[in-house]
Structures are given as structure tokens and as C-alpha cells.
Coordinates of C-alpha atoms and ligand atoms in Angstrom, one line a residue:
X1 CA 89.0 20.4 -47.2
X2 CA 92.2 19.8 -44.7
X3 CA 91.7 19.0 -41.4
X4 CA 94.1 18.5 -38.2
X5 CA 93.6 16.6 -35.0
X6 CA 93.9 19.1 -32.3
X7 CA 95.9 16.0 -30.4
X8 CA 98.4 15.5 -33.2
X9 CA 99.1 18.1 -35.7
X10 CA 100.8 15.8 -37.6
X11 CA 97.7 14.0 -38.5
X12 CA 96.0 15.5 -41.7
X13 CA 93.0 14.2 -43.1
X14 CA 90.2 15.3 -45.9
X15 CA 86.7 15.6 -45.2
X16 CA 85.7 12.4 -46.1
X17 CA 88.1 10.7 -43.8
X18 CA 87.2 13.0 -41.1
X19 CA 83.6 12.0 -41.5
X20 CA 84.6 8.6 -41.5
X21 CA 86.6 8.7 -38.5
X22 CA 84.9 10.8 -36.7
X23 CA 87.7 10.9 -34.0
X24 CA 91.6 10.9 -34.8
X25 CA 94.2 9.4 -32.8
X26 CA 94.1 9.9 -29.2
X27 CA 90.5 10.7 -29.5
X28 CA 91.9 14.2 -30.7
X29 CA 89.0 16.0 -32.7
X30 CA 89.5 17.6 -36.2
X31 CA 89.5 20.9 -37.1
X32 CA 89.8 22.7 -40.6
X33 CA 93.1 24.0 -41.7
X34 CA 91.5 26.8 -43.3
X35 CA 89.1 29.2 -41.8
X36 CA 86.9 30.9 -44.6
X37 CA 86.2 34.6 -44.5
X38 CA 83.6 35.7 -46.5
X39 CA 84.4 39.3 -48.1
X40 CA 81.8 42.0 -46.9
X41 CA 80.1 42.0 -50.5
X42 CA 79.8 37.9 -50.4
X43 CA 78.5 38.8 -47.5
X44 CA 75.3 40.5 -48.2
X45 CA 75.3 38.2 -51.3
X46 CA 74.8 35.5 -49.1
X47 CA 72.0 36.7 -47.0
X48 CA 69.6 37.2 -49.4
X49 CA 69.9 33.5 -50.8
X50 CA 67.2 31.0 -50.0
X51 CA 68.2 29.0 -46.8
X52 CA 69.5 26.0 -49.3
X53 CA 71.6 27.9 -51.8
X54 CA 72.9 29.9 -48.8
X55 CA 73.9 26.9 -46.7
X56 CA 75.2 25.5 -49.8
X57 CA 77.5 28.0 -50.3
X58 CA 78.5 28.2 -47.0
X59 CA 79.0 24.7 -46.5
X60 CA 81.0 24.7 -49.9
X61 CA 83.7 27.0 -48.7
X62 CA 84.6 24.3 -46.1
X63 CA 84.3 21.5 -48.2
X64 CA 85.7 23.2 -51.7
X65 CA 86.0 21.1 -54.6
X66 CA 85.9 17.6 -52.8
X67 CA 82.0 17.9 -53.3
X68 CA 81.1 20.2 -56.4
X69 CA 78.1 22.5 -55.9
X70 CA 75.9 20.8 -57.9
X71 CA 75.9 18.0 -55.7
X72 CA 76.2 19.6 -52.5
X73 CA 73.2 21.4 -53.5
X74 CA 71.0 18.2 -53.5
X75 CA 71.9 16.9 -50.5
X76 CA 71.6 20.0 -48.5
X77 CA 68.0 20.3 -49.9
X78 CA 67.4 16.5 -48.6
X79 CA 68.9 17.4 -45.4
X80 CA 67.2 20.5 -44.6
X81 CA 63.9 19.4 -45.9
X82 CA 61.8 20.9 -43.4
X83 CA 60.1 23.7 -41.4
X84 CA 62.9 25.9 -41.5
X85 CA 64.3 28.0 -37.9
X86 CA 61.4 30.6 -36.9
X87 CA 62.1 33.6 -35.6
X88 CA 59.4 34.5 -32.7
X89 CA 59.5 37.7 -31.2
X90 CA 59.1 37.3 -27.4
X91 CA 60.1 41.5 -25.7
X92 CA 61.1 44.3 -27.2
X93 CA 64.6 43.5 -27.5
X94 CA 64.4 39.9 -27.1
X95 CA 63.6 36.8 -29.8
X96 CA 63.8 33.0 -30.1
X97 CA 64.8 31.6 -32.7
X98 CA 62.9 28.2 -32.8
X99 CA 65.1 25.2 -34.4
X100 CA 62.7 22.3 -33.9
X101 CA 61.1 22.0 -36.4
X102 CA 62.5 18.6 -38.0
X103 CA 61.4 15.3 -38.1
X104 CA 62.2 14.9 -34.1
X105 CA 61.7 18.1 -32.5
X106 CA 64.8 19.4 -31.9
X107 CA 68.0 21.3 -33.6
X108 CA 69.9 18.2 -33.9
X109 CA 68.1 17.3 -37.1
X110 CA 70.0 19.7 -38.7
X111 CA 73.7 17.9 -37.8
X112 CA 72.4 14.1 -38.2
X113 CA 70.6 14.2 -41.6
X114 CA 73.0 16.3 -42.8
X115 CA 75.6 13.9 -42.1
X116 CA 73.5 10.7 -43.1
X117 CA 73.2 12.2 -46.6
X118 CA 77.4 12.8 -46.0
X119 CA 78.0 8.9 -44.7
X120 CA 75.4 8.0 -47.7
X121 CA 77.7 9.9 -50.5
X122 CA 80.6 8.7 -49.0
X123 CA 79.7 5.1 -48.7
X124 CA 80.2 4.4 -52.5
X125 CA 81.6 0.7 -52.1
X126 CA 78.2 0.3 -50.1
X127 CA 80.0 -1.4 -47.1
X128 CA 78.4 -1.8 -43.9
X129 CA 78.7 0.9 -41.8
X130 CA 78.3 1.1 -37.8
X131 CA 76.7 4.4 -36.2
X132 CA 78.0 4.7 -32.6
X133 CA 76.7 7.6 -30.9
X134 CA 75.9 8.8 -27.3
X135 CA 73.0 11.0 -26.9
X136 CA 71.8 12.8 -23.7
X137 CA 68.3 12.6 -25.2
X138 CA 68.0 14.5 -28.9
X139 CA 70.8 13.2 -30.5
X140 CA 69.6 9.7 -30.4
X141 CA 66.6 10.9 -31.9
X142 CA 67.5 12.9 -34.6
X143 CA 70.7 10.3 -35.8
X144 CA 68.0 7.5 -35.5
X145 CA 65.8 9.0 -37.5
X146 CA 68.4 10.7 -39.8
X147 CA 69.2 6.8 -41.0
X148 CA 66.4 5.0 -40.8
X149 CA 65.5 2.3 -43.0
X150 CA 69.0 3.3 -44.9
X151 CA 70.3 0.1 -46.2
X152 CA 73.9 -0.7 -44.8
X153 CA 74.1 1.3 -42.2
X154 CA 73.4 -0.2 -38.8
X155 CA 72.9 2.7 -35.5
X156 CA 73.8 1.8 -32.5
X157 CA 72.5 4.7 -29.8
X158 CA 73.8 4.9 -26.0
X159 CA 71.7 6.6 -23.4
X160 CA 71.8 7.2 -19.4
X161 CA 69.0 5.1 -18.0
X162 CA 66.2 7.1 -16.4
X163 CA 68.1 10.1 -17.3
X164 CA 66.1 11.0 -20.5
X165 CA 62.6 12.2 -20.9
X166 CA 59.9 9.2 -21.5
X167 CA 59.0 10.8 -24.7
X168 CA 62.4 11.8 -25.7
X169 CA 62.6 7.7 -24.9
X170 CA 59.3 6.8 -27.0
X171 CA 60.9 8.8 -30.1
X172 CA 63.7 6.9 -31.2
X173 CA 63.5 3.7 -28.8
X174 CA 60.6 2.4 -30.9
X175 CA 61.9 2.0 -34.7
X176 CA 63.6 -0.9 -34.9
X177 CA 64.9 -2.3 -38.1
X178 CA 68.5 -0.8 -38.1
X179 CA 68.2 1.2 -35.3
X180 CA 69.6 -0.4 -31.9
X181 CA 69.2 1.0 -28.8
X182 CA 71.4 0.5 -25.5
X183 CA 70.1 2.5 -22.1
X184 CA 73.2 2.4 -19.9
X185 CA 73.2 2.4 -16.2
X186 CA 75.4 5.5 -16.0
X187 CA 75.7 9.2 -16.8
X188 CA 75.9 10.9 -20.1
X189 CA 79.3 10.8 -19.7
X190 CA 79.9 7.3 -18.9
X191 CA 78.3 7.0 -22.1
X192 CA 80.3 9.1 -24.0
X193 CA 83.1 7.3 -22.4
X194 CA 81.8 4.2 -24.0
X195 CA 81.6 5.3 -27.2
X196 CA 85.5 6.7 -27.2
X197 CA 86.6 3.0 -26.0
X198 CA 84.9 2.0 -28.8
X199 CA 87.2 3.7 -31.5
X200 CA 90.1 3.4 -29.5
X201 CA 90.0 -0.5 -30.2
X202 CA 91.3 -0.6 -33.6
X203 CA 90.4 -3.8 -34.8
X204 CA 86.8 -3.2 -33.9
X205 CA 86.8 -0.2 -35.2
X206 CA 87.7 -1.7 -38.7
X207 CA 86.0 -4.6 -38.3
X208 CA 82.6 -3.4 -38.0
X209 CA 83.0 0.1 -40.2
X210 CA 82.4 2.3 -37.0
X211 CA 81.5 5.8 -37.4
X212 CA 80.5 8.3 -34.6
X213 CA 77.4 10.4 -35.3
X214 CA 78.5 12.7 -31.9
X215 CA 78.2 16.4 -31.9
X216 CA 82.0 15.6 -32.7
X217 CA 81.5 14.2 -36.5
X218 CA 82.8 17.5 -37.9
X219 CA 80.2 17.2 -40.9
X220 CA 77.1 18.2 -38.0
X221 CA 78.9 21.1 -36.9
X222 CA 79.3 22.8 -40.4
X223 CA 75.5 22.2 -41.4
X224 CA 74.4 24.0 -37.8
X225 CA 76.9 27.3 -39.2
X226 CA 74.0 27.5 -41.7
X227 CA 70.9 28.2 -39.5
X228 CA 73.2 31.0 -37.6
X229 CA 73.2 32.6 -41.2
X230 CA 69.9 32.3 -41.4
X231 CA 68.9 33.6 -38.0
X232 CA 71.1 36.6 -39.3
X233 CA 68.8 36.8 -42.8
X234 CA 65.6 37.4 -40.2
X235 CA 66.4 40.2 -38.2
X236 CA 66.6 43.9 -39.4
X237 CA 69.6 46.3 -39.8
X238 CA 69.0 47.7 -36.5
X239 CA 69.1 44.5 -34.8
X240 CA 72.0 43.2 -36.9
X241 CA 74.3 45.8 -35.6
X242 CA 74.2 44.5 -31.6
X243 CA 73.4 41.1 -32.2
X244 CA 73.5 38.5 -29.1
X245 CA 72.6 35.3 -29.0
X246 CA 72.9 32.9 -25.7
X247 CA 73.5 29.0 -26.6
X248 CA 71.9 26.5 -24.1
X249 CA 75.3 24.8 -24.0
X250 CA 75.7 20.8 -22.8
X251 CA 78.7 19.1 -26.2
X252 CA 79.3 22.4 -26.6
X253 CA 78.7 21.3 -30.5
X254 CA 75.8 24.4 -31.3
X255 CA 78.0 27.3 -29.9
X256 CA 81.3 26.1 -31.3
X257 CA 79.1 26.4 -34.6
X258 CA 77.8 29.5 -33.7
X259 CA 81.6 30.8 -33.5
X260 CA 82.8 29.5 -36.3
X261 CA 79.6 31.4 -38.1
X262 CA 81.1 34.8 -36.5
X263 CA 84.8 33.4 -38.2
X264 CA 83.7 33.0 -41.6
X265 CA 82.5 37.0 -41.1
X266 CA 79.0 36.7 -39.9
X267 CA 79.6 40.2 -37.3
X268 CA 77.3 38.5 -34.2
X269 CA 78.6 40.8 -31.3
X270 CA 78.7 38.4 -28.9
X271 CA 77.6 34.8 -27.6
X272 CA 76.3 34.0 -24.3
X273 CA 77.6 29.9 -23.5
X274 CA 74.5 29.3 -21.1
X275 CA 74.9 25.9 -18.8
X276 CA 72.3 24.7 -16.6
X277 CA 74.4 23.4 -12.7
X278 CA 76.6 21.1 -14.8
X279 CA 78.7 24.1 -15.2
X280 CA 82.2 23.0 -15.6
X281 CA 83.2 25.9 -18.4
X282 CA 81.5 28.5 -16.7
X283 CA 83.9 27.8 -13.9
X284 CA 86.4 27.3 -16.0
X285 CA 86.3 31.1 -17.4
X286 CA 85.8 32.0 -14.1
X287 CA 88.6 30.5 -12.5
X288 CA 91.0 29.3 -15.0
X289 CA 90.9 25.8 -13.8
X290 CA 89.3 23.2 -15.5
X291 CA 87.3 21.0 -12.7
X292 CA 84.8 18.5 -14.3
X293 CA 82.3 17.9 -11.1
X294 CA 80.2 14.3 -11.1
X295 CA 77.3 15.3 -13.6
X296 CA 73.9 16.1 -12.0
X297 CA 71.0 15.3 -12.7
X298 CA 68.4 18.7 -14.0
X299 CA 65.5 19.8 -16.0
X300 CA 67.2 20.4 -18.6
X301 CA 68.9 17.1 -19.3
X302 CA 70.0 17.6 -22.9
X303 CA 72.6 19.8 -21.0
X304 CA 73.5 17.2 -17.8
X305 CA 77.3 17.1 -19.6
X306 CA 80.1 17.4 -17.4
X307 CA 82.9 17.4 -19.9
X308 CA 82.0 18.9 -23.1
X309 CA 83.9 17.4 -26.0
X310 CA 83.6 20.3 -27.5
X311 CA 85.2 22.8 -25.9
X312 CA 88.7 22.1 -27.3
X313 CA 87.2 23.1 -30.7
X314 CA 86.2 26.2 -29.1
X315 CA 89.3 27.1 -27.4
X316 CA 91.8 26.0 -30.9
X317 CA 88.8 29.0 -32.5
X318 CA 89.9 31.5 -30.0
X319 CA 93.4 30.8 -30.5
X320 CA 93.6 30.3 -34.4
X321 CA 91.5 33.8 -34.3
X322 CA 93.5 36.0 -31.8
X323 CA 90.1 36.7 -30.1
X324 CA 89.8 36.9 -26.5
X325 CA 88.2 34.1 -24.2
X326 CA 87.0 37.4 -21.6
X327 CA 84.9 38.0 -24.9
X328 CA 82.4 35.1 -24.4
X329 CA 79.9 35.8 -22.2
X330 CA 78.9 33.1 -19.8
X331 CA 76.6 31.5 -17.3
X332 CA 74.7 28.9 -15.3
X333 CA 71.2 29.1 -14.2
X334 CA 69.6 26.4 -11.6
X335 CA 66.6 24.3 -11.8
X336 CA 64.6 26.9 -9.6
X337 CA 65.6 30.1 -11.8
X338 CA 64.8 27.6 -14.8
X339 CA 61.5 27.1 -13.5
X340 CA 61.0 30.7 -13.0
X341 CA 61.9 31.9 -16.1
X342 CA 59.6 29.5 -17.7
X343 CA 56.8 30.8 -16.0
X344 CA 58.0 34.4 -17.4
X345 CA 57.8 33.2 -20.6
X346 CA 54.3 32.1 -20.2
X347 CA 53.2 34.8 -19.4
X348 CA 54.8 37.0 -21.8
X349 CA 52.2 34.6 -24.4
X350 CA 55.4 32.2 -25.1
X351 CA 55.4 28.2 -23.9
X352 CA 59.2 27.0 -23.8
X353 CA 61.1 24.2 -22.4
X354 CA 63.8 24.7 -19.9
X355 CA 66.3 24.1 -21.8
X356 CA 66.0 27.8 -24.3
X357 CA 64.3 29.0 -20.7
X358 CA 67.9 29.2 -19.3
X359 CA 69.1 30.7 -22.4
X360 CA 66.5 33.6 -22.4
X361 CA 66.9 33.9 -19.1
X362 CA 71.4 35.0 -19.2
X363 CA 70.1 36.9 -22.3
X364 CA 67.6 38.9 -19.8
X365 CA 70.6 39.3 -17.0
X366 CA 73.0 40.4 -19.4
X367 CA 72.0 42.3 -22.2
X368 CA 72.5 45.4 -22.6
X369 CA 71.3 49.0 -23.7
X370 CA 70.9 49.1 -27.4
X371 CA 71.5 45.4 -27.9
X372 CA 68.9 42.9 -29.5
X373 CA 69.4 39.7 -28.0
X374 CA 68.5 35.9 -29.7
X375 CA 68.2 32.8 -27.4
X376 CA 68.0 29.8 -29.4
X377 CA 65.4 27.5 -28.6
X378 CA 66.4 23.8 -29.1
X379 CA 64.0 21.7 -28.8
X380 CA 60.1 21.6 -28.7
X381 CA 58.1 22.3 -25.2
X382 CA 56.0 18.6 -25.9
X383 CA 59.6 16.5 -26.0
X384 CA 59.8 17.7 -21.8
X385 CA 55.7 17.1 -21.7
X386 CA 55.4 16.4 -18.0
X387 CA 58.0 18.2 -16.7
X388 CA 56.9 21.5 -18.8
X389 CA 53.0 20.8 -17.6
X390 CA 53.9 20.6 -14.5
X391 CA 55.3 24.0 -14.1
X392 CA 53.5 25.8 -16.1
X393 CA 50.3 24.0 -14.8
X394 CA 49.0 24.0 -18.5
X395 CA 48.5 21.1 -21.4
X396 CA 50.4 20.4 -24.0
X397 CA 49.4 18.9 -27.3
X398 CA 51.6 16.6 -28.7
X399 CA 52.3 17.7 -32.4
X400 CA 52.1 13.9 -34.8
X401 CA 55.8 13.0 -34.1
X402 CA 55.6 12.0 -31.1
X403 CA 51.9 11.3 -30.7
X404 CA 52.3 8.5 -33.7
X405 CA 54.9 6.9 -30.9
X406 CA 53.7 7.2 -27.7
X407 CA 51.8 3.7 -27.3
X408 CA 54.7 1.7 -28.8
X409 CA 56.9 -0.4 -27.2
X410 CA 60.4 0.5 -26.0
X411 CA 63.0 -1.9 -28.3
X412 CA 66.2 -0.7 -25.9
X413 CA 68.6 -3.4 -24.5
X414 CA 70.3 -2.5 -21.2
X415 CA 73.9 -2.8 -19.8
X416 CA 76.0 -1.7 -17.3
X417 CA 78.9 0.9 -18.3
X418 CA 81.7 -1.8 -19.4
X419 CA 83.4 -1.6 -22.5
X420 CA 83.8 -5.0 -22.9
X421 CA 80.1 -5.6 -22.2
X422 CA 79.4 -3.3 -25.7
X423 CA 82.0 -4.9 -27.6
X424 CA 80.2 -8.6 -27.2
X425 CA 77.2 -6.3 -28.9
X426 CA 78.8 -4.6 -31.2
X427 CA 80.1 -8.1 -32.6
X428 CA 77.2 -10.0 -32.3
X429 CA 73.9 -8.5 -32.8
Ligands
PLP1 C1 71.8 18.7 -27.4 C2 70.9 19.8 -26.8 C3 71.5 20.9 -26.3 C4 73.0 21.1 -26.1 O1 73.6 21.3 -27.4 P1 75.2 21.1 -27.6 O2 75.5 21.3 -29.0 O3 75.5 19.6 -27.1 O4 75.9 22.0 -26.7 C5 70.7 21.9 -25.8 N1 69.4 21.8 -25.8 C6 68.8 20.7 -26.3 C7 67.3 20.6 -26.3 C8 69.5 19.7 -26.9 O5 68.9 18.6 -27.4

């Protein structure tokens, strides 16, 4: 697999480098050469595999012969070894497709232990490698988890301070061993910030072995192509021929791999990009003009992202395909709507969080006749415990994940957002 930095053309890596790397130069983001299109017949081929051979195969005509099957294969099983996406039927015309089922509760299990058992392949010499990622509350989770206990590899996770849920805090703040955890008196994007500094320093860089786990490692977005395949395999003919589905959107990593499932051929009618009031690319299809605003602080705080690194993938997509950005259907919803459409949702016999709550609730405004509409639901209701209780005025149980780390103590240093700061870190613990 070939792939370019969308900042310098000129700069051509495999796979394995771009897993590596994470970023290219100029903190440019990579992006295959070649876009697969699966024939009509491998098509329907593919949908009635089992969710591993299927994701296999998908995954392989990205990655061709750099990994053979057989060993792709084994990997993907490890990765994906768990409760698969569910597809819960919610109105008529309306589903969720749940994607938290993993090991921490939300869809980025998925991404991260699919690219641990990449950096783990990869890592033949067994050098140490660093894991730098920012996380507005799952990520952290599911990387920390992803590499846990793997010898070699050291994580390193940035968060906002205070800008996470406590039990989103209590699920990967408590491991220890090789997981490191940094709260940073900042945004989400101060973090993020952080973390590019980080591999703009080149001698760092090398001398620690750093690799970005970010929705940006390009080996996370292909493994989320595969669940949009399989949400496909779950729903009928009917539904297959009008098919929405709205994204709650914050990296911008899940719908950019939601479009590049419709590129390979998947024929998914159209996507909804949902943002909660950080809502810089709703604007920007609005208005043409791209105006980050300071990010605020909502419900749904997975999403508080004011510049989603992201989005360049999604615009190169549009342009490499010839499709049209007035295609993508768009939208922000604020906390009270989110709250609202919670509350809907409970009473139609459904507890969500309001994170897929602002997804189901463009997917309400703006579907239309004839159409079957998906709304992915990204994380589970007990990760936003208090703030979900609260609303709904209703318990929730905490499934064994989080329950086994609710009573143990936080591990997290803190630091202000200065590179320079994080580098004394980086070298020394
Ligand atoms: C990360 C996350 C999102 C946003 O996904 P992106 O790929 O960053 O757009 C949405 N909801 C939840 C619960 C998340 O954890």
C-alpha cells in the first residue's frame, strides 16, 4: 500500500511507515494512492462473510501483499475479539447501530487494537516504542487498553483537565504499568496541539520511537471501514436501497471512514456529519469559510473538537472521487435539543448517551420519505453515568468494565499546555 501526505505529494510512504509515523512532514496526514472499488459481484461476496473474513478482505485491498491474508486474518480476529456492532431497531424507519461493545465501551476499540496488533507486527526489531495520543475522553481508553501490559511499548495519553467524564477518567487513568497518563490544563485541542509539537521535534521523535495512536494513524481508520460493512450485512434489501447514517462527528476519524466505505462501493446514500455547538464544519459547508471558534465545553465532550484533523482526509475523498461536498448532509444540535432527544429515546424503550442522541436526532430532522436511516451509537450510556441519570432521572448499572475501576485511584500527572513541559516527560519518565 502507497500513501501520500496530503501536505507534500512528494512524500510517499508504505503502510508500515505510515503507521510508524503517524504524521508526515508538516504534520500533513497520509492518504492511499489507490482507492479500492470492489466489483458489484465482490460485492455481495463480501457481505455474506463472517465479520473477520469480511474485514479481512476489506482491509487487504488496502494493505495488498505487504501483509498476506493469512496473517492479516489473525490479527483482525485478535483485534476484533469481541461483542460485535448490534443493530437495535429504535422507529419504524430508524436504527442504532451500537459499536461499544469492546473492552472500554466505546467504537474506538475498533481503531486502537487494531493498530496495537499493527505497531506489534511491525515492531520486529522489538525496539521501544512511545504511544503519544490525545484523547477527548475514549481514545485514551481504548489505546490504553489496546496496549496494555505489551512489552516495549510505553503510552503516553493527553487529556483536557475536568473536561472528561469521571468514569471516562476511572477507565484508563487507573492501569498503570506502561500506561502514563498526563491531564492538561487546556482544551482538547491544546492537547492535540501538544501532541503535533511532539513529532515536529525530530530528534525526539527518533529518540524515543514516537508513534501517534490519534484518529490520524491511518491503520484506525481502515479497521472502522469494516463495521460500516457490517452495519450494511444487518439491514434488509429494502433498507439497503435508501440507506442513511448520521456520524456524531468531533476528529472527524469515524465519518472519513464511513466515506471511504461508500468509495470502495459500499452504495450508502448519504451521510449525515452531526456536530454538537463546536460546529466549525457545519459552518464551514454553510458558509465556505473555515472559522475554528474557541472550543466549548458540552454534553457530549467526545465531540468538544474545534478543528478536526480530519477533515482534510475528507475533503482530498471528495476531490479524488468527483463527488460533491453539497452531497454531505450536515448539522449541529445544542445541549438543550441533546437533552431532549434523549428523553425521546427513552421513551421510545431506548437509553442512549448524548453523543448518538445528537445523531438520532439530524437523522429525525432530515430523513426522508422512503429512506431508512442508521445513527451510530458510539459509546455506552454508563461511560456519561451522571450526566445521562440526570436527564433521564433513571439508574444506570454499570456493566464489569468500569464497575472493576471505579474505586481505584487516578495514576494521572498534570501539566500546563507547554511543549517544553512534555518533552522533560517524554525524556525522563
Ligand atoms: C471519539 C468519539 C466521537 C467522535 O469520533 P471522531 O471519529 O473523532 O469524529 C463521537 N462519540 C464518541 C462517544 C466518541 O468517543
Amino acid at each position: 500500500m502507497k500513501l501520500y501526505n496530503l501536505k507534500n505529494h512528494q512524500e510517499l510512504v508504505d503502510f508500515e511507515t505510515a503507521v510508524k509515523l503517524g504524521l508526515g512532514q508538516k504534520q500533513g496526514l497520509f492518504f492511499p494512492v489507490e482507492l479500492p472499488v470492489l466489483k458489484p459481484i465482490e460485492l455481495s461476496k463480501i457481505l455474506n462473510m463472517d465479520f473477520i473474513t469480511r474485514s479481512t478482505e476489506i482491509l487487504s485491498k488496502f494493505i495488498h501483499h505487504e501483509i498476506s491474508k493469512k496473517q492479516l486474518y489473525k490479527h483482525v480476529q485478535e483485534a476484533f475479539s469481541f461483542t460485535h456492532p448490534l443493530k437495535i431497531n429504535i422507529t419504524k424507519n430508524i436504527d442504532c447501530l451500537e459499536l461499544f461493545h469492546g473492552p472500554t465501551l466505546a467504537f474506538k476499540d475498533f481503531g486502537a487494537r487494531f493498530m496495537a496488533q499493527m505497531i506489534l507486527l511491525m515492531n520486529k526489531k522489538n525496539e521501544t516504542v512511545t504511544i503519544l495520543t490525545a484523547t477527548s475522553g475514549d481514545t485514551g481508553a481504548a489505546v490504553a487498553h489496546a496496549f496494555y501490559g505489551m512489552k516495549n511499548v510505553r503510552v503516553i495519553i493527553l487529556y483536557p483537565k475536568g473536561k472528561i467524564s469521571s468514569l471516562q477518567e476511572k477507565l484508563f487513568c487507573t492501569l498503570g504499568k506502561n500506561i502514563k497518563t498526563i491531564s492538561i490544563n487546556g482544551s482538547f485541542d491544546d492537547c492535540q496541539k501538544l501532541v503535533k509539537e511532539a513529532f515536529n521535534d525530530k530528534k525526539l521523535k527518533e529518540s524515543i520511537g514516537l508513534n501517534s495512536a490519534n484518529s490520524i494513524n491511518i491503520s484506525r481508520l481502515l479497521a472502522q471501514i469494516c463495521y460500516y460493512f457490517e452495519a450494511f450485512s444487518l439491514i434488509s434489501e429494502e433498507q439497503r436501497k435508501n440507506l442513511v447514517i448520521a456520524v456524531p462527528c468531533g476528529n472527524f476519524g469515524n465519518l472519513t471512514a464511513g466515506l471511504l466505505s461508500k468509495a470502495l462501493g459500499l452504495p450508502i446514500k448519504s451521510f449525515i456529519a452531526c456536530t454538537n455547538s463546536n460546529d466549525t464544519v457545519p459552518r464551514f459547508l454553510t458558509s465556505g469559510k473555515w472559522h475554528p471558534n474557541k472550543t466549548i465545553s458540552t454534553i457530549s465532550n467526545a465531540m468538544d473538537i474545534s478543528q478536526p484533523n480530519n477533515w482534510a482526509r475528507i475533503e482530498e475523498l471528495f476531490n479524488r472521487k468527483k463527488w460533491n461536498l453539497k452531497e454531505l448532509r450536515f448539522g449541529s444540535v445544542s445541549d438543550d435539543a441533546t437533552k431532549k432527544a434523549l428523553k425521546e429515546l427513552f421513551a421510545l424503550g431506548y437509553t442512549s448517551e448524548p453523543h448518538a442522541a445528537i445523531a438520532y436526532q439530524l437523522l429525525k430532522d432530515q430523513l426522508k420519505e422512503g429512506e431508512f436511516g442508521l445513527f451510530l451509537g458510539t459509546a455506552h450510556p454508563a461511560k456519561f453515568k451522571n450526566t445521562v441519570e440526570k436527564i433521564l432521572n433513571n439508574q444506570i448499572t454499570l456493566p464489569n468494565e468500569l464497575n472493576n475501576r471505579v474505586n481505584l485511584p487516578l495514576l494521572s500527572y498534570n501539566i500546563n499546555p507547554d511543549f517544553q513541559k512534555l518533552k522533560q516527560f517524554l525524556i525522563t519518565k
